[in-house]
PDB file of C-alpha atoms in Angstrom:
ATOM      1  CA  UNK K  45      78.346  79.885 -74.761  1.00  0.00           C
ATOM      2  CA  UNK K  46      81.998  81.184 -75.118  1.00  0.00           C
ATOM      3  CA  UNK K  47      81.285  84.637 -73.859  1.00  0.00           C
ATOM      4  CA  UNK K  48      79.406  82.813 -70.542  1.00  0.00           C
ATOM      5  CA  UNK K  49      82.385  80.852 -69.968  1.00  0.00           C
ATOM      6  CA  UNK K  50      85.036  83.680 -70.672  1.00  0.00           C
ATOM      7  CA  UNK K  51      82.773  85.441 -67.893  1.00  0.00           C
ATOM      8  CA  UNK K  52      83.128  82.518 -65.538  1.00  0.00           C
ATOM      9  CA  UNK K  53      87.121  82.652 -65.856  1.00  0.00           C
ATOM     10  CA  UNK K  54      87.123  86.024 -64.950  1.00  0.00           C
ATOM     11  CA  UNK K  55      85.142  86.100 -62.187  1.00  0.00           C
ATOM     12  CA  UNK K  56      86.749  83.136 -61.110  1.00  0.00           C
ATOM     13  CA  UNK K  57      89.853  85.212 -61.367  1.00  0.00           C
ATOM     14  CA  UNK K  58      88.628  87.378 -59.313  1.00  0.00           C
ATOM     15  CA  UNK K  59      88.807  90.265 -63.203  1.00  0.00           C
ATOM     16  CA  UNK K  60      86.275  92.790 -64.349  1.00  0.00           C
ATOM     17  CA  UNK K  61      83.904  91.285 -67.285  1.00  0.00           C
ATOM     18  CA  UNK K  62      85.006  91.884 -70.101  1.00  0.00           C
ATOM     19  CA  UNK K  63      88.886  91.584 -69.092  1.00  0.00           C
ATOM     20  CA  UNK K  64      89.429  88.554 -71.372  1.00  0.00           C
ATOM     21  CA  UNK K  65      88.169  90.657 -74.603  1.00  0.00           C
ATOM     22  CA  UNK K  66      91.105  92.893 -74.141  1.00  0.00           C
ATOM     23  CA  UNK K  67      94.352  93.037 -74.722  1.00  0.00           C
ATOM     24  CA  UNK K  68      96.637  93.607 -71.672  1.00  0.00           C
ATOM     25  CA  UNK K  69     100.196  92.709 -73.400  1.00  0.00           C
ATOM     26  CA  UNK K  70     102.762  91.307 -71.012  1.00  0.00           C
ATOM     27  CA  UNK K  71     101.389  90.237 -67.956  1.00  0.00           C
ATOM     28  CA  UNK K  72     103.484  89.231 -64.951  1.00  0.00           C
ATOM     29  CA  UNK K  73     105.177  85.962 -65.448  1.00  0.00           C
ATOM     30  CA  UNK K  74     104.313  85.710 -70.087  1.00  0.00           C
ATOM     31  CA  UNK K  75     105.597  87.226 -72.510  1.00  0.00           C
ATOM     32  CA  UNK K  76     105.124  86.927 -76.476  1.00  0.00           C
ATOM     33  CA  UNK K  77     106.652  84.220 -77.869  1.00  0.00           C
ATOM     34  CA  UNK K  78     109.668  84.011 -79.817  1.00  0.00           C
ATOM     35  CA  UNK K  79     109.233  84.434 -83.767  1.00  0.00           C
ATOM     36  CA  UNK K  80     109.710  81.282 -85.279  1.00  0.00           C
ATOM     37  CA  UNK K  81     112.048  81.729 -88.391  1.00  0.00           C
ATOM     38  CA  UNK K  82     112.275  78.439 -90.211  1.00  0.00           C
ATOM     39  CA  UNK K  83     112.588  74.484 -89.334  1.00  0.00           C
ATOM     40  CA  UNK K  84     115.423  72.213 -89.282  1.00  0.00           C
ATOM     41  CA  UNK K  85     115.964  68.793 -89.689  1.00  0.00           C
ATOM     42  CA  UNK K  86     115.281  66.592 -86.669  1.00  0.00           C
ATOM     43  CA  UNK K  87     118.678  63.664 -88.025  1.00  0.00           C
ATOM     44  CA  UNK K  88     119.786  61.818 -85.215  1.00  0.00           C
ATOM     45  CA  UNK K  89     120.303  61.820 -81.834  1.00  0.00           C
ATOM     46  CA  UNK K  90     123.511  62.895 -79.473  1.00  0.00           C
ATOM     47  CA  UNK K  91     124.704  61.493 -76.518  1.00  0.00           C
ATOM     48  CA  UNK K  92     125.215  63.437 -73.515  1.00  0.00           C
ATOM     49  CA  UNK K  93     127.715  61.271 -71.964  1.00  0.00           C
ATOM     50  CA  UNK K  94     130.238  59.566 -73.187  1.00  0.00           C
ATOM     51  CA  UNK K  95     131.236  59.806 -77.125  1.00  0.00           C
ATOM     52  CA  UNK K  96     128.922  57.161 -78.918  1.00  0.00           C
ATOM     53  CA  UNK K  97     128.222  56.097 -82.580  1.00  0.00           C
ATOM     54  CA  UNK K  98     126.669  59.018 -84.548  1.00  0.00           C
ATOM     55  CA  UNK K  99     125.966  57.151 -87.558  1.00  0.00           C
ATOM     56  CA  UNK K 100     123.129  59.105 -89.655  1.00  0.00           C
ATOM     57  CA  UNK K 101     121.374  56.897 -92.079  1.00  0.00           C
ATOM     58  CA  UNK K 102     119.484  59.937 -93.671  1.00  0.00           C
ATOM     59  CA  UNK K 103     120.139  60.991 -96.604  1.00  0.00           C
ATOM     60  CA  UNK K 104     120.797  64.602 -97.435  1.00  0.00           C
ATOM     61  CA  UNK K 105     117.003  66.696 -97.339  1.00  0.00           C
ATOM     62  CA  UNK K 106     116.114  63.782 -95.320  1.00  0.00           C
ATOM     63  CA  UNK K 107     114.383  64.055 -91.704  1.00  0.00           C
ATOM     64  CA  UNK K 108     112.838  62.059 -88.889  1.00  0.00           C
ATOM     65  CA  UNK K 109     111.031  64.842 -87.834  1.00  0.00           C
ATOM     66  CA  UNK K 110     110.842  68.396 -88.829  1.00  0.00           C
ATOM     67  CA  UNK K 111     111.810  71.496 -85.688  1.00  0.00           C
ATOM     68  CA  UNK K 112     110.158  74.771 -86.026  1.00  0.00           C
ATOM     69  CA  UNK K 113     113.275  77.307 -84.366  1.00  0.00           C
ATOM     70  CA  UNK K 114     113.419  80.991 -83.778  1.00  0.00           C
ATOM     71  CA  UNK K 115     117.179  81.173 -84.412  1.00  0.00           C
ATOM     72  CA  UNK K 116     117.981  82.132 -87.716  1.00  0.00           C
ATOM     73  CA  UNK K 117     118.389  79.014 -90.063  1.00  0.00           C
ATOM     74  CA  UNK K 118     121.510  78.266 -92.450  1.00  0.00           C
ATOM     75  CA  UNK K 119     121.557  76.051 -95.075  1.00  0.00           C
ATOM     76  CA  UNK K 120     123.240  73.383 -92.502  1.00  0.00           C
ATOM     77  CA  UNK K 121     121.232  73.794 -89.571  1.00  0.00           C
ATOM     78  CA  UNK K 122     120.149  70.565 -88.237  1.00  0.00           C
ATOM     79  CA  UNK K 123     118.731  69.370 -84.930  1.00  0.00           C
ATOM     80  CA  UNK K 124     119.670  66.219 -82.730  1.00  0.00           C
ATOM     81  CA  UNK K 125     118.000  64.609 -79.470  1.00  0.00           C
ATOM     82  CA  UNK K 126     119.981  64.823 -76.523  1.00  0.00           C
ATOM     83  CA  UNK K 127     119.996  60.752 -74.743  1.00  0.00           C
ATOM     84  CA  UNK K 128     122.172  60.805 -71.108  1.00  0.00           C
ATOM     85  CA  UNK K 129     122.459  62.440 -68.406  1.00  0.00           C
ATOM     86  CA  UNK K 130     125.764  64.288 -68.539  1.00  0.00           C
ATOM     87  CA  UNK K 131     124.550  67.673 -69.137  1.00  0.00           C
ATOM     88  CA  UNK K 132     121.575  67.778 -66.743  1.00  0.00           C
ATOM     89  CA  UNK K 133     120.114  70.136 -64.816  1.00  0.00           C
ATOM     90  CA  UNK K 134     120.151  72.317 -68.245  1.00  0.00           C
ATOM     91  CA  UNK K 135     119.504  69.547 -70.770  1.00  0.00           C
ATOM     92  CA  UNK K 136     116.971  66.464 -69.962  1.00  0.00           C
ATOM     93  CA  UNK K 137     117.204  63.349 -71.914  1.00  0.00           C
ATOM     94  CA  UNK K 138     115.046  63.975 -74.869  1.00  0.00           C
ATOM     95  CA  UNK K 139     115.648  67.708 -74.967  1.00  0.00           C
ATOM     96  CA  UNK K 140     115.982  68.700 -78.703  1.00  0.00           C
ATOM     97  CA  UNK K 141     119.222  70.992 -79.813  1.00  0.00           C
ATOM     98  CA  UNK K 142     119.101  73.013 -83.093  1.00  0.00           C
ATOM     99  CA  UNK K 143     122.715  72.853 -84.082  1.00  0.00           C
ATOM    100  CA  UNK K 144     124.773  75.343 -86.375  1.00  0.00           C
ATOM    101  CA  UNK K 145     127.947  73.550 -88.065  1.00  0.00           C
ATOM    102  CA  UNK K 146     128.736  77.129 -89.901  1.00  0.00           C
ATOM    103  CA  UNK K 147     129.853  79.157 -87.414  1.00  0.00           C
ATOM    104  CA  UNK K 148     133.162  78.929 -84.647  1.00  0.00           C
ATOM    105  CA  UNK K 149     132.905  77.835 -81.266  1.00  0.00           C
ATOM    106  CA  UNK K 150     133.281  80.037 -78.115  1.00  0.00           C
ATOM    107  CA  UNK K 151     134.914  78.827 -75.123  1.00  0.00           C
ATOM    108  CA  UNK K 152     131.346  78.875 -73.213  1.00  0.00           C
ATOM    109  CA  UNK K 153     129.340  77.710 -76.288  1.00  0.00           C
ATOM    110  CA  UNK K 154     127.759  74.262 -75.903  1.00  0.00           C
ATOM    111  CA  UNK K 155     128.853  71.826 -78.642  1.00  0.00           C
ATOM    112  CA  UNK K 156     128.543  69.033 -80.302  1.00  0.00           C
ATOM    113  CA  UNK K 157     131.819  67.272 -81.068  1.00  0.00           C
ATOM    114  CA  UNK K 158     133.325  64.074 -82.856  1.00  0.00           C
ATOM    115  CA  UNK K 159     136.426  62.108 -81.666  1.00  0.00           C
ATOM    116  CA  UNK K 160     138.572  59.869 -84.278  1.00  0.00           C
ATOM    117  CA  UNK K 161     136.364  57.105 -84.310  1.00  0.00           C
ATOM    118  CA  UNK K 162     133.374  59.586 -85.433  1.00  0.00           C
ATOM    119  CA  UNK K 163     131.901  59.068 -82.379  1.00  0.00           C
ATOM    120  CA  UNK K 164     129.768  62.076 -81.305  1.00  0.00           C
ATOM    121  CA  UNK K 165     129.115  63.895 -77.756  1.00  0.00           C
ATOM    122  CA  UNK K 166     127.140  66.845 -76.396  1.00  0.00           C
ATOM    123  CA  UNK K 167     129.459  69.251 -73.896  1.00  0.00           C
ATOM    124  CA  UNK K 168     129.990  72.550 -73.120  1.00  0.00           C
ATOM    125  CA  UNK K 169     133.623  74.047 -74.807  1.00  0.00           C
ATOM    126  CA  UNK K 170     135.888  75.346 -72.132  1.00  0.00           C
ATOM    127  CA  UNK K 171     139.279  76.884 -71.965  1.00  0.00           C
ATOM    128  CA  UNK K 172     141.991  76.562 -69.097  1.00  0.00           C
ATOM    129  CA  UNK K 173     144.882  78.597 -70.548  1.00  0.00           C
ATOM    130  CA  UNK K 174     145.864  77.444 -73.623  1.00  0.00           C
ATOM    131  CA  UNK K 175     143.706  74.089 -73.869  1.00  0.00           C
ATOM    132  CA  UNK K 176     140.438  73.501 -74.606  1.00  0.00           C
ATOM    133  CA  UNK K 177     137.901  70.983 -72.776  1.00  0.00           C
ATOM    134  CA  UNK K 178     134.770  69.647 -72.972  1.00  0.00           C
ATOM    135  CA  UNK K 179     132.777  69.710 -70.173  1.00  0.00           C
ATOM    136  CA  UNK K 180     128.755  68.130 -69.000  1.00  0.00           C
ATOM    137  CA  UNK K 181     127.436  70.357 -66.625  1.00  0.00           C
ATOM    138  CA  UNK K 182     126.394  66.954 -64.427  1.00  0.00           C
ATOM    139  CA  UNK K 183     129.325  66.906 -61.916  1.00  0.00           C
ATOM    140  CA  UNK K 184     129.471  63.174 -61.652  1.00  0.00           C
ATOM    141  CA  UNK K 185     130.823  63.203 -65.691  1.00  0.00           C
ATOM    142  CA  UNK K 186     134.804  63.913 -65.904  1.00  0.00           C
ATOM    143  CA  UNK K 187     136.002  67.078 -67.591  1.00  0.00           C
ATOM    144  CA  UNK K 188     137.732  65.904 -70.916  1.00  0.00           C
ATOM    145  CA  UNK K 189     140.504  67.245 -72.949  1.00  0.00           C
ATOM    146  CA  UNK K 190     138.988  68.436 -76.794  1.00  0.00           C
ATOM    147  CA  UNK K 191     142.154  66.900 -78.023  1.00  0.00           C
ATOM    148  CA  UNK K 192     142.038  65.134 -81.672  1.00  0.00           C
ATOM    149  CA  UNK K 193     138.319  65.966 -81.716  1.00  0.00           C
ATOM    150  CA  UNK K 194     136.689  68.335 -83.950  1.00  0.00           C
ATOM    151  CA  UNK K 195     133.840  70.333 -82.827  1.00  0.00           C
ATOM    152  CA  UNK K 196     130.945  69.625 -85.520  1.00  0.00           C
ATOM    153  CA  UNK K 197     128.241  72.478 -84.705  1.00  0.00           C
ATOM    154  CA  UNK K 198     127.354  74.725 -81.672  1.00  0.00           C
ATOM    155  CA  UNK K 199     124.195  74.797 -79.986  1.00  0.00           C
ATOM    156  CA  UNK K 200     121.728  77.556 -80.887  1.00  0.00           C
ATOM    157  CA  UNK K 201     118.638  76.546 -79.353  1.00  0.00           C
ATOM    158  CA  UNK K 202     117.060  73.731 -77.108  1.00  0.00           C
ATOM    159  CA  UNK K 203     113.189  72.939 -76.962  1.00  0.00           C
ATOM    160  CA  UNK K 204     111.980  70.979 -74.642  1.00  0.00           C
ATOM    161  CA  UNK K 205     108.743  69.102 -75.323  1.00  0.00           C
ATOM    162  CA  UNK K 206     106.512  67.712 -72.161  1.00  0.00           C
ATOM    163  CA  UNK K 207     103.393  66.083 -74.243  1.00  0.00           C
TER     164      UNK K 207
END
């Protein structure tokens, strides 16, 4: 039964029989997939907007869900759930980030950073001059000074999840 439909998809495809039994490596618009390396804990969410309560009410080990990433993994490597608008096109409400705390942030990186108030936010770091800001990438959001805040991690990785 498999073989007879494998047949039909080829032919259907307008390929040789046989053409799904072999291997063909890239192929026009795929390519392999990205080696996962390890998962990371899925702890809160971050809004994409402005700042907003990041309270975490995990404990430490603790997860809502578990993300499988293909950037290499620290031992503080956590991911959040973006919620807003502020940095669409690039990042959709609901688009995951895998976030590294243990490494410095890049004028360019995209970050996620806490005001006074421990209030959290999702931008992308920017420098004019000798000041830093933090900027959404949806040009209805203001440009905002970094100021008193502290960046907490930088974004690694997104995934996006449809179903």
């Amino acid at each position: 039964m498999r073989k007879d439909t494998a047949r039909k998809i080829e032919a259907g495809a307008g390929k040789p029989p046989g053409w799904l039994d072999e291997d063909h490596g890239e192929d026009g618009n795929t390519s392999p997939a990205l080696e996962r390396t390890g998962r990371v804990p899925l702890i809160s969410w971050v809004r994409a907007g402005e700042f907003a309560s990041a309270a975490d009410l995990l404990q430490p080990g603790d997860a809502y869900e578990w993300i499988d990433t293909s950037t290499p993994v620290r031992a503080h490597t956590f991911a959040l759930r973006v919620e807003g608008d502020s940095m669409e096109p690039e990042f959709m409400a609901g688009t995951i980030l895998v976030v590294e705390p243990d490494i410095a942030a890049q004028p360019g990186d995209y970050v996620i950073a806490k005001n006074g108030d421990q209030e959290a936010t999702f931008k992308q770091l920017v420098r004019d001059g000798a000041d830093l800001y933090l900027k959404p990438l949806n040009p209805r959001y203001p440009i905002k000074p970094l100021g008193d805040s502290t960046i907490v991690g930088v974004v690694r990785e997104s995934v996006k999840r449809y179903r």
